[in-house]
Coordinates of C-alpha atoms and ligand atoms in Angstrom, one line a residue:
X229 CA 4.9 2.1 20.4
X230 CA 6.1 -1.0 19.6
X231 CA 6.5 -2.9 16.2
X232 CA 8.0 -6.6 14.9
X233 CA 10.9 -5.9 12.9
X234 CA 11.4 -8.1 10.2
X235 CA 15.2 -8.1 10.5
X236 CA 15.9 -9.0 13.4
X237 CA 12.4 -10.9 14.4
X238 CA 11.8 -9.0 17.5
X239 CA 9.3 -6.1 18.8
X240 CA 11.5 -3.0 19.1
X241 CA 10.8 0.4 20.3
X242 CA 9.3 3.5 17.8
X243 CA 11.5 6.2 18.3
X244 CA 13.0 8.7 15.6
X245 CA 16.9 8.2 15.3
X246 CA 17.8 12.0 15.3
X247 CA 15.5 12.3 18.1
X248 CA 12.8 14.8 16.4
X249 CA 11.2 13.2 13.5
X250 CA 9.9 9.8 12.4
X251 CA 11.6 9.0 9.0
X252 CA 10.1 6.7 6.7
X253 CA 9.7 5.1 3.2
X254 CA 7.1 2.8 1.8
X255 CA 7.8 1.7 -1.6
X256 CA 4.6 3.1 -3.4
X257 CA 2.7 1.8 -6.4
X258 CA 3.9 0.6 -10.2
X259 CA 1.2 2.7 -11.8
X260 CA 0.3 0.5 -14.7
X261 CA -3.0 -0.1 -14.0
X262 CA -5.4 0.5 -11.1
X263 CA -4.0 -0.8 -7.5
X264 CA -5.7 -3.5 -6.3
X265 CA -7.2 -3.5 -2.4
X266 CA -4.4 -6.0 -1.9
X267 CA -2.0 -3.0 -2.6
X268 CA -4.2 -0.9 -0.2
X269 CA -3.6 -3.4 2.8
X270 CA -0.4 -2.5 2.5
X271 CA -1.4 1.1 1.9
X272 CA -3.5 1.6 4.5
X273 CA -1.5 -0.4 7.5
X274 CA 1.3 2.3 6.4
X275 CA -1.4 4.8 7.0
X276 CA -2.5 3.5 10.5
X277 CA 0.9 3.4 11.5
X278 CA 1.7 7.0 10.6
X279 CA -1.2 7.9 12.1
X280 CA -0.6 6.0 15.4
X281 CA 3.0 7.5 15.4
X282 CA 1.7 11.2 15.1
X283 CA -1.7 10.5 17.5
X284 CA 0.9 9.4 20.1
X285 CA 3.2 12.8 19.2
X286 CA 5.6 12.0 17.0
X287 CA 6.3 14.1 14.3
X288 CA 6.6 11.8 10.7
X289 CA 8.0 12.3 7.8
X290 CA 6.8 10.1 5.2
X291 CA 8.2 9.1 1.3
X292 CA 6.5 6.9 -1.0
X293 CA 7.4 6.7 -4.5
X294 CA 6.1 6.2 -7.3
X295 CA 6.9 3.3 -9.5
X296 CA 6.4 4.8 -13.1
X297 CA 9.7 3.5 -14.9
X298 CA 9.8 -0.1 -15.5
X299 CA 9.1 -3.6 -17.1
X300 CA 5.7 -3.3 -16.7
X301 CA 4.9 0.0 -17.1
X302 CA 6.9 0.7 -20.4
X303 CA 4.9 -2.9 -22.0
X304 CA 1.6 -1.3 -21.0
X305 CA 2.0 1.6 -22.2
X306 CA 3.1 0.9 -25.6
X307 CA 0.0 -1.7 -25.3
X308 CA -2.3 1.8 -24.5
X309 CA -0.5 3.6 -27.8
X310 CA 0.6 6.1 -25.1
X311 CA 4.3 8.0 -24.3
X312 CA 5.4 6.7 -20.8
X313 CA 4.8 9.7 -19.3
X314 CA 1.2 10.3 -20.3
X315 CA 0.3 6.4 -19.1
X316 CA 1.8 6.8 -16.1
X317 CA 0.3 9.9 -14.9
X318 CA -3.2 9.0 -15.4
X319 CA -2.7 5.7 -13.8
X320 CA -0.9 8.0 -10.7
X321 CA -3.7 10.1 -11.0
X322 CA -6.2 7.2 -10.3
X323 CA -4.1 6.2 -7.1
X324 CA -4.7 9.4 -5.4
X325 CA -8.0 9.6 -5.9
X326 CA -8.3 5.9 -4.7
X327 CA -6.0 7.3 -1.8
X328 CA -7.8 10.3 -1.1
X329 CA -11.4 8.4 -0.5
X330 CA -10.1 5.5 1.8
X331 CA -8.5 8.3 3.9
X332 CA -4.8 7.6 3.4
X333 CA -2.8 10.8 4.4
X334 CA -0.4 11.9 1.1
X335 CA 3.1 11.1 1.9
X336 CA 5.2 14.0 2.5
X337 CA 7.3 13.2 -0.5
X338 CA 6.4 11.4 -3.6
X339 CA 9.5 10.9 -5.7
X340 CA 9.0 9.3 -9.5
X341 CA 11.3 6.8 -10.3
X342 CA 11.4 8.5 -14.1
X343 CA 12.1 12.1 -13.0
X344 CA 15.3 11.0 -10.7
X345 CA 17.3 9.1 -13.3
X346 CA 20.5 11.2 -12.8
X347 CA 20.9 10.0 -9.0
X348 CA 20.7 6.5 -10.2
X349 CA 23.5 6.6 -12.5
X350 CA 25.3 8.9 -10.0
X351 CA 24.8 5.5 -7.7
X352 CA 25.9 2.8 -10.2
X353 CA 29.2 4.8 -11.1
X354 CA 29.6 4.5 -7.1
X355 CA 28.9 0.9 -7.5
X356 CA 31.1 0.5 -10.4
X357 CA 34.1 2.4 -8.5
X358 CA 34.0 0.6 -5.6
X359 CA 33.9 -3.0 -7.2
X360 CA 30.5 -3.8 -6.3
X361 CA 28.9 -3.7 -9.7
X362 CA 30.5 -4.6 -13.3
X363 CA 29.4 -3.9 -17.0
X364 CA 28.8 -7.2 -19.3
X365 CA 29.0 -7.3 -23.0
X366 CA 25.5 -6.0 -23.4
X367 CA 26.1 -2.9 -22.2
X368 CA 23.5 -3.8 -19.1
X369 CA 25.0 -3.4 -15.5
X370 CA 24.9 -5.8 -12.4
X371 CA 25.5 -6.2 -9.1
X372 CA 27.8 -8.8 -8.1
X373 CA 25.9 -10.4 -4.8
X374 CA 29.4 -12.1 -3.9
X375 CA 30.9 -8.6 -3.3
X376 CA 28.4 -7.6 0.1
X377 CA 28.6 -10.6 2.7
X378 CA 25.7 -9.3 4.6
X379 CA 23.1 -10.3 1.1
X380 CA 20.2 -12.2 2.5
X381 CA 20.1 -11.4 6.1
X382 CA 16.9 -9.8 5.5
X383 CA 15.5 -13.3 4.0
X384 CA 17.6 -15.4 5.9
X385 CA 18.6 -17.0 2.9
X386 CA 21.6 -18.5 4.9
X387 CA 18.7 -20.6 6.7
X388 CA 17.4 -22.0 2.8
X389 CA 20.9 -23.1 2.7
X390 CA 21.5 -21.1 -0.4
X391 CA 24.9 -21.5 -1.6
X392 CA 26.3 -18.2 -2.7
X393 CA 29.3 -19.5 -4.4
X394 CA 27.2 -22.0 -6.6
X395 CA 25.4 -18.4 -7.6
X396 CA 28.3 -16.6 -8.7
X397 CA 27.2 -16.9 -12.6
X398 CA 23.7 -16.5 -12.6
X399 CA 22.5 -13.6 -13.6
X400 CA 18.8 -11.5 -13.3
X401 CA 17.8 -9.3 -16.6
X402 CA 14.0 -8.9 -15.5
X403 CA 12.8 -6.5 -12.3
X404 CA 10.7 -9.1 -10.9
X405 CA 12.6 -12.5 -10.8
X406 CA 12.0 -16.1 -8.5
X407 CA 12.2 -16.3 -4.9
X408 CA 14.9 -19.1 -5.0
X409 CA 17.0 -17.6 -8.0
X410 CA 20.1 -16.1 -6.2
X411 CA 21.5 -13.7 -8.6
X412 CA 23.4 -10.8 -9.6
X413 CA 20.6 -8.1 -10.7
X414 CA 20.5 -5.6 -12.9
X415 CA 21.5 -2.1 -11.9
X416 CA 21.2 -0.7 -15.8
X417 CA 19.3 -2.6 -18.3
X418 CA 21.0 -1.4 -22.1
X419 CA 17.9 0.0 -24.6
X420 CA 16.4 -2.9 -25.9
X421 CA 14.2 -2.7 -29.1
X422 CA 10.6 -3.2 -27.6
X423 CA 12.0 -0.2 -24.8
X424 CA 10.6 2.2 -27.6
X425 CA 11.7 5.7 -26.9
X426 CA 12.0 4.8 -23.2
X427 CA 15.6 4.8 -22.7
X428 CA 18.2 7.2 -21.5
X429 CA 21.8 7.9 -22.0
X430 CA 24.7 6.8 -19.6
X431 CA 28.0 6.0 -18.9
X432 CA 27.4 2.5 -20.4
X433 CA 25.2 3.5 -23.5
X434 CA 21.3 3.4 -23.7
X435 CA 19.2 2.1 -21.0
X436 CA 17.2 2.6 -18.3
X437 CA 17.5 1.8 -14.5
X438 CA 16.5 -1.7 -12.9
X439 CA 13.9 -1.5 -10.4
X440 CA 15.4 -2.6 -7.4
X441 CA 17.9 0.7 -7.7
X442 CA 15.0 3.3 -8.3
X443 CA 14.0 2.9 -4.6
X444 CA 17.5 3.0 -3.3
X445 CA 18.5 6.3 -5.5
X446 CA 15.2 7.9 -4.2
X447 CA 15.7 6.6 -0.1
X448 CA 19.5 8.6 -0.9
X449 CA 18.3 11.5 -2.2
X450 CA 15.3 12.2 0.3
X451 CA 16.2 10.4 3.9
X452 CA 19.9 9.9 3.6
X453 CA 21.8 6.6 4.4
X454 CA 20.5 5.9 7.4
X455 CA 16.9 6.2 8.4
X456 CA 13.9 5.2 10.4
X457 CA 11.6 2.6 9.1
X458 CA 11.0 1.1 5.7
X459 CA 8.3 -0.7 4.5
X460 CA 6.2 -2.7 2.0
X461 CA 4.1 -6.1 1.1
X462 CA 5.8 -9.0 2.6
X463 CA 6.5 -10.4 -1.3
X464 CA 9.1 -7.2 -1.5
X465 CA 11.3 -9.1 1.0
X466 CA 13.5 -10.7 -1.4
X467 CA 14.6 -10.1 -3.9
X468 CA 13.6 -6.2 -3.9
X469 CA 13.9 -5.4 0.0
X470 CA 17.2 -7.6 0.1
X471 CA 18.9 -5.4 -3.0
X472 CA 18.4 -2.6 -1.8
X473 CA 20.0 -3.3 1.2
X474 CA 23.0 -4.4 -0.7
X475 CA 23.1 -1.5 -3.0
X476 CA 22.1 1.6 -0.8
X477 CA 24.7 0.1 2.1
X478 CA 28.1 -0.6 -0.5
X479 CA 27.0 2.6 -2.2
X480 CA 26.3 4.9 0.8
X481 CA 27.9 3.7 3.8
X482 CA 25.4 4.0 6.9
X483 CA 23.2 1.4 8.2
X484 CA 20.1 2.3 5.6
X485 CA 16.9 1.3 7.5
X486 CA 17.0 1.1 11.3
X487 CA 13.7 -1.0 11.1
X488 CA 11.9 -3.2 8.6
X489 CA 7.8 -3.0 8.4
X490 CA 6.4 -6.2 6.1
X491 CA 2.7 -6.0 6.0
X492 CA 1.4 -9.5 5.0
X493 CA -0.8 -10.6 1.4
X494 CA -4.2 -10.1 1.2
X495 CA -6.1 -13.1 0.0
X496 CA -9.4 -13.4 -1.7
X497 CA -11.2 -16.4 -1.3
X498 CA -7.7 -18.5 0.4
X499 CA -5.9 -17.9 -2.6
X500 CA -3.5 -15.1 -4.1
X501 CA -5.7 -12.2 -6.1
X502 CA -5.2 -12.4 -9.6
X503 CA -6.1 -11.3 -13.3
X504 CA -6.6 -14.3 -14.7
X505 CA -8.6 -15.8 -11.8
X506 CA -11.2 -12.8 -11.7
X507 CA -11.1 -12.2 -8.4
X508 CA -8.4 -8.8 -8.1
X509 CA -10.7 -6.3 -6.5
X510 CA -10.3 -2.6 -7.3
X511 CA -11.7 0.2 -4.9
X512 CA -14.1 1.2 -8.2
X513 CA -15.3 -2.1 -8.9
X514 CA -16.5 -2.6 -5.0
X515 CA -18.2 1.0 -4.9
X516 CA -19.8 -0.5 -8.3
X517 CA -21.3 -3.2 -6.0
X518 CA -22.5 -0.7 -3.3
X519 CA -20.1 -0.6 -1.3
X520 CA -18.0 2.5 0.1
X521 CA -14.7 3.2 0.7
X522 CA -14.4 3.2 4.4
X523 CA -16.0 -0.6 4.4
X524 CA -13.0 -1.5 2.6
X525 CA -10.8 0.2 4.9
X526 CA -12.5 -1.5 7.8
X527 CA -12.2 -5.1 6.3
X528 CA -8.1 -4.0 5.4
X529 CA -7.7 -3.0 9.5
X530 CA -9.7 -6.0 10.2
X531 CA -6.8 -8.2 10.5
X532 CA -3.4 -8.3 12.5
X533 CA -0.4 -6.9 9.3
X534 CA 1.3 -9.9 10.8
X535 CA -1.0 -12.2 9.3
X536 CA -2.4 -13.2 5.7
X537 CA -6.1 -11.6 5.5
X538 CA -9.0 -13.5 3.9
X539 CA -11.1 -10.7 1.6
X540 CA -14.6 -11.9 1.1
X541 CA -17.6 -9.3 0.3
X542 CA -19.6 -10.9 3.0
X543 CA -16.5 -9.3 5.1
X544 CA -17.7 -6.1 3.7
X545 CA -21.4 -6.2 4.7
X546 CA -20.1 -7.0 8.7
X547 CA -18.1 -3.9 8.3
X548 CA -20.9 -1.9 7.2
X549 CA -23.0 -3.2 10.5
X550 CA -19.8 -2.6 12.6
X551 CA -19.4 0.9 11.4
X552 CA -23.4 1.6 11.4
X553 CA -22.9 -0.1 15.2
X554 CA -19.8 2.8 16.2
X555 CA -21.6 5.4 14.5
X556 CA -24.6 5.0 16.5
X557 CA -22.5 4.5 20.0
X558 CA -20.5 7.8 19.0
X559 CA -23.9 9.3 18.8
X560 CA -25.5 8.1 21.8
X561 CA -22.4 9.3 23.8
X562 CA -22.5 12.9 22.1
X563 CA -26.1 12.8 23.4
X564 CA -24.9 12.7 27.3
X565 CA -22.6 15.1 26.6
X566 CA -25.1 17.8 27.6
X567 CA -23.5 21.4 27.0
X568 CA -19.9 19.5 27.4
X569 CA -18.1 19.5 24.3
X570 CA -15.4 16.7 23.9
X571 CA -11.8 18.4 24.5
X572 CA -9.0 17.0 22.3
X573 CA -7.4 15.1 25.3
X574 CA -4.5 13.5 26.2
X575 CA -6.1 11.1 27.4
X576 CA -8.5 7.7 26.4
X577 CA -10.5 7.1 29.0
X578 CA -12.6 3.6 28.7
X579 CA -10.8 3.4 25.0
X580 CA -7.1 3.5 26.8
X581 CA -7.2 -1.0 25.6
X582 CA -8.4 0.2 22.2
X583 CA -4.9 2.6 22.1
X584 CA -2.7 0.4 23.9
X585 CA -3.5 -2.2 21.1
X586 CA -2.2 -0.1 18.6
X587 CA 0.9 0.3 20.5
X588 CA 1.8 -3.6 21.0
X589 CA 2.7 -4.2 16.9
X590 CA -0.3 -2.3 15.3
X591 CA -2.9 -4.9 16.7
X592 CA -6.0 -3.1 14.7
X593 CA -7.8 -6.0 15.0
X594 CA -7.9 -5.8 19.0
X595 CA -8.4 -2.2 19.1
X596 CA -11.4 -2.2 16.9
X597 CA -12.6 -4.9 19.2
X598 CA -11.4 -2.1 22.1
X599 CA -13.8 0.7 20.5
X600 CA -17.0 -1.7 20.7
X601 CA -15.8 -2.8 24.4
X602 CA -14.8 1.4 25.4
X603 CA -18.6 2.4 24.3
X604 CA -20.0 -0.3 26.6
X605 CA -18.0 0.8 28.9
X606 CA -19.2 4.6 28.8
X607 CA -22.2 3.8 28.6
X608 CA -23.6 5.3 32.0
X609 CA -21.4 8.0 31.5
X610 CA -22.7 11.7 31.2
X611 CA -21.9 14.9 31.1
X612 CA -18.2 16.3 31.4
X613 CA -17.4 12.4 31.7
X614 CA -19.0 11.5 28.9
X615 CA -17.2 14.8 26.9
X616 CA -13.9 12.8 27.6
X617 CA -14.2 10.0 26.4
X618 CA -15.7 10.8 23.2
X619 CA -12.4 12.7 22.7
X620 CA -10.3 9.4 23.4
X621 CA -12.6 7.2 21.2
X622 CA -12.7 9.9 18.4
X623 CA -8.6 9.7 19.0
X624 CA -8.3 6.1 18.3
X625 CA -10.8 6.6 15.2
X626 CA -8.4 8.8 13.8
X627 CA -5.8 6.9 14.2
X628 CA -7.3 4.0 12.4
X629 CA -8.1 6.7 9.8
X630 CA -11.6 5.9 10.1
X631 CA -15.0 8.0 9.2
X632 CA -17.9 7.1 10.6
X633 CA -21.2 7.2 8.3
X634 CA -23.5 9.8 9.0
X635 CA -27.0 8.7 10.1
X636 CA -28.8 7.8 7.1
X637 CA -31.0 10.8 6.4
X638 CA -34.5 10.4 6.8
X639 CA -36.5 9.4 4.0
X640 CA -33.3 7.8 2.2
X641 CA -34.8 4.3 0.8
X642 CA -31.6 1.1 1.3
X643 CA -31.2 -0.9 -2.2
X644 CA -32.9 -4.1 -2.1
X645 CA -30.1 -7.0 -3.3
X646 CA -32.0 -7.9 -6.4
X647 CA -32.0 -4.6 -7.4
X648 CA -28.2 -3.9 -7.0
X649 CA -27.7 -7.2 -8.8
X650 CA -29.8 -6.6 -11.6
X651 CA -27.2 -3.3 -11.7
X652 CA -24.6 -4.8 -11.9
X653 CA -25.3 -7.2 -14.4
X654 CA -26.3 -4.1 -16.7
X655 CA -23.0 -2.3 -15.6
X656 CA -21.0 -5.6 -16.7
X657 CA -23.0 -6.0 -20.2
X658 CA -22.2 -1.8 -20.6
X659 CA -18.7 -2.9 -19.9
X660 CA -18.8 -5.4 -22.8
X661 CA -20.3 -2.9 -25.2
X662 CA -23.6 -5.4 -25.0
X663 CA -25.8 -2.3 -25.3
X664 CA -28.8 -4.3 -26.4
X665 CA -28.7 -6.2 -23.2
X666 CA -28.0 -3.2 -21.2
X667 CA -31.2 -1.2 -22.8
X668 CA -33.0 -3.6 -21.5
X669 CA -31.8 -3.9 -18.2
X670 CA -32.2 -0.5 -17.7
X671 CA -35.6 -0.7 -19.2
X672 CA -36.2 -3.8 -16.2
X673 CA -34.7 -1.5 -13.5
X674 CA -37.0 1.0 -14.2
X675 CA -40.2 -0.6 -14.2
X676 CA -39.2 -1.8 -10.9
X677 CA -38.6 1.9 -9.7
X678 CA -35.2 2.2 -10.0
X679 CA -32.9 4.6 -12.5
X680 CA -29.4 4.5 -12.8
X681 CA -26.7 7.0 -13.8
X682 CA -23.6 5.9 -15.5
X683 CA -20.5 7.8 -14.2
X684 CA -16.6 7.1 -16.3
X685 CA -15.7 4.5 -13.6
X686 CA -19.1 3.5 -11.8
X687 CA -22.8 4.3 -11.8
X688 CA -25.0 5.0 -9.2
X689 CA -29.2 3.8 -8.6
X690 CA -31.7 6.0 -7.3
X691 CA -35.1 5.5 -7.1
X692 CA -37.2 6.9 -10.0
X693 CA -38.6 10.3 -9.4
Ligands
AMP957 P1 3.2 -2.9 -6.7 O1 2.3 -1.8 -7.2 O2 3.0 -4.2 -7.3 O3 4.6 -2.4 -6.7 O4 2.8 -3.1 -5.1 C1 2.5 -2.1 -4.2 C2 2.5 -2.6 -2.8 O5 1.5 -3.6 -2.6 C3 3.8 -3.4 -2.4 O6 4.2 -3.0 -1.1 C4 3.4 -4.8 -2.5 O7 4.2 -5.6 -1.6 C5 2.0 -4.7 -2.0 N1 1.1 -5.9 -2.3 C6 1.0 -6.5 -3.5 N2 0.1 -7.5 -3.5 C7 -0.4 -7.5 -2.2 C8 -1.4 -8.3 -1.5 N3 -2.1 -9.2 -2.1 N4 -1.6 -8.0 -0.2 C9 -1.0 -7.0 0.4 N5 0.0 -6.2 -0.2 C10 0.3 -6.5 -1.5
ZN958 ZN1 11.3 -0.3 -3.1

């Protein structure tokens, strides 16, 4: 297959450097709170291109870590009255079960940044040695941009005319910092008081690692210095993308990434999801609102990675029709099977566009559009013919990691809209501890037929026996 690469701007060739296996890292979650479905696009595109990698024969091997040591997870926990540890496992515990229902496949490896704090220090003493990285006063370490003439090819920030020598001072304390601030970043941030007990011991007293070196130790440790494809949210591109770069190559030699896979923001609305905006979508808040996890994955595919994606909810009621619409040709074709059964072949038959698609840059808008045109396409088919491709179309499914609904069973009443908002207003007053107001809109629901069952996270409406 082939994919953009966002160092050198071009479409290059999918193939495993050591000739056998796929090797890959995403950089995975901060698990401070729950991931919102922005965070999934990124997720899920990873997924599809796994998938697409191993549907075409490739074997993978996939890292993701876990971001559970760092500005924002040791604030939030100490918010929460909870030891890092505790917070950040429940939080990772949420993001697999998000995982697990919109079909992501688990990474092969899922390093925590807090469990592999030796190989960090191991690579800033490298650093260190090898004049790339200095100590200041505070006991914190950085490193020194000026020393790797290569920082910001990744960004091009030779194109923003950036001039490195008016940088030389400037200096980045925080993990997250400005697109424009050109600075040395931390390596070791020295304990400060509102750390807490978060801190380890080093070669330059009490700290704890920056962020931008968590991924970098990690990458070492599991896929070497030089390796297949890495990959994230087009905001990791600089700074975090571009420091890693500088660290893992003056620490480790090799070229680090052979490829670079930026998947680009989801927006809600034409704007950039937020807290304080109200409109960052969870996986549970939209099941609270009816909907399941595979419409979600079908509006995330919807778009080309390449591209921003606008998330509305109307976008999730097409998806619902357009997987209702593949369900039923699936079943239609299974139906002119006859006594054929559909042997996993090699090849795709009427959904060969669909697959082809995938292979020119991930285009997962153009092969969903392939699926709809394949199934027209087989329409008059029967028989052994109609056994084959139901193989290639349930190939290209899979490598969109998607599930088709079931037929709805018989009998099985659909929740009128007034209904489901008159649920959702009571889940949102139950939220707010307004029981009064959510007695009563239960009390409402019912007389209209409907009863509702509260779950930890979401609640589900049934009609009244
Ligand atoms: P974080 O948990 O903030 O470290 O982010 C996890 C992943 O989600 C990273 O690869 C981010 O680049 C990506 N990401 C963050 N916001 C969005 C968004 N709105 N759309 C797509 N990807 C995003
Ligand atoms: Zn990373």
């Amino acid at each position: 297959m082939r994919l953009f690469d966002t160092l050198t701007r071009t479409e290059r060739e999918m193939r495993p450097i050591d000739g056998s296996t796929f090797r890959f890292y995403c950089c995975g979650p901060t698990v401070y709170g729950p991931a919102h479905i922005g965070n999934f696009r990124t997720f899920v595109l990873q997924d599809v291109l796994r998938r697409v990698l191993e549907t075409g024969g490739t074997r993978t091997l996939h890292v993701r870590n876990i971001t559970d040591v760092d500005d924002k997870t040791i604030r939030d926990s100490q918010l929460a009255g909870q030891s890092l540890v505790d917070f950040t496992t429940g939080w990772t515990q949420k993001f697999h079960d998000d995982c697990e229902q919109l079909g992501l496949l688990a990474p092969h490896i899922e390093p925590g940044a807090a469990s592999h704090i030796p190989q960090q220090i191991a690579m800033i003493e490298k650093l260190v040695g090898e004049g790339h990285a200095y100590s200041s006063c505070d006991g914190s370490v950085y490193f020194k941009i000026a020393s790797f003439p290569d920082y910001g090819k990744l960004s091009r920030l030779d194109q923003r005319e950036l001039d490195l020598g008016k940088t030389q001072n400037a200096r980045a304390n925080a993990d997250e910092y400005e697109k424009d601030s050109l600075a040395d970043f931390v390596l070791w941030k020295s304990r400060r008081p509102d750390d807490g007990p978060n801190f380890w011991p080093s070669p330059w007293g009490d700290g704890r690692p920056g962020w931008h070196l968590e991924c970098s130790a990690m990458i070492h440790e599991y896929l070497g210095k030089s390796f297949d494809l890495h990959s994230g949210g087009v905001d990791l591109v600089f700074p975090h993308h571009e420091n890693e770069i500088a660290q893992s190559t003056c620490a480790c030699g090799g070229h680090f990434a052979a490829h670079w896979f930026h998947i680009a923001h989801l927006l809600v609305d034409g704007g950039k999801m937020s807290k304080s905006l109200g409109n960052l979508y969870t996986l549970s808040a939209l099941e609270t609102r009816g909907f399941s996890p595979m419409e979600v994955r079908y509006v995330l595919i919807g778009g080309h990675y390449r591209k921003s994606l606008n998330f509305t909810l109307e976008s999730l009621t097409a998806a619902r029709e357009a997987l209702a619409k593949l369900s039923k040709g699936a079943r239609a074709l299974a139906a002119k099977m006859g006594s054929d059964t559909p042997l996993d072949a090699a090849e795709f038959g009427p959904f060969q566009t669909a697959w082809n698609s995938l292979n020119d840059d991930l285009n997962t808008p153009a092969a969903l559009g392939g699926l709809f045109t394949g199934l027209r396409e087989a329409a008059d088919l029967s028989g052994r013919d109609a056994a084959a491709a139901l193989a290639g179309f349930n190939r290209v499914l899979r490598a969109l990691g998607l599930t088709l609904p079931e037929e709805a069973p018989a009998g099985s009443v659909p929740i009128p809209e007034s209904i489901r908002l008159l649920a959702e207003t009571r889940w949102q007053a139950r939220l707010a501890k307004n029981w009064g107001e959510s007695d009563t809109l239960r009390a409402e629901l019912a007389a209209l037929g409907w009863s509702v069952k509260d779950g930890k996270d979401a609640y589900t409406l049934e009609p009244a026996s």
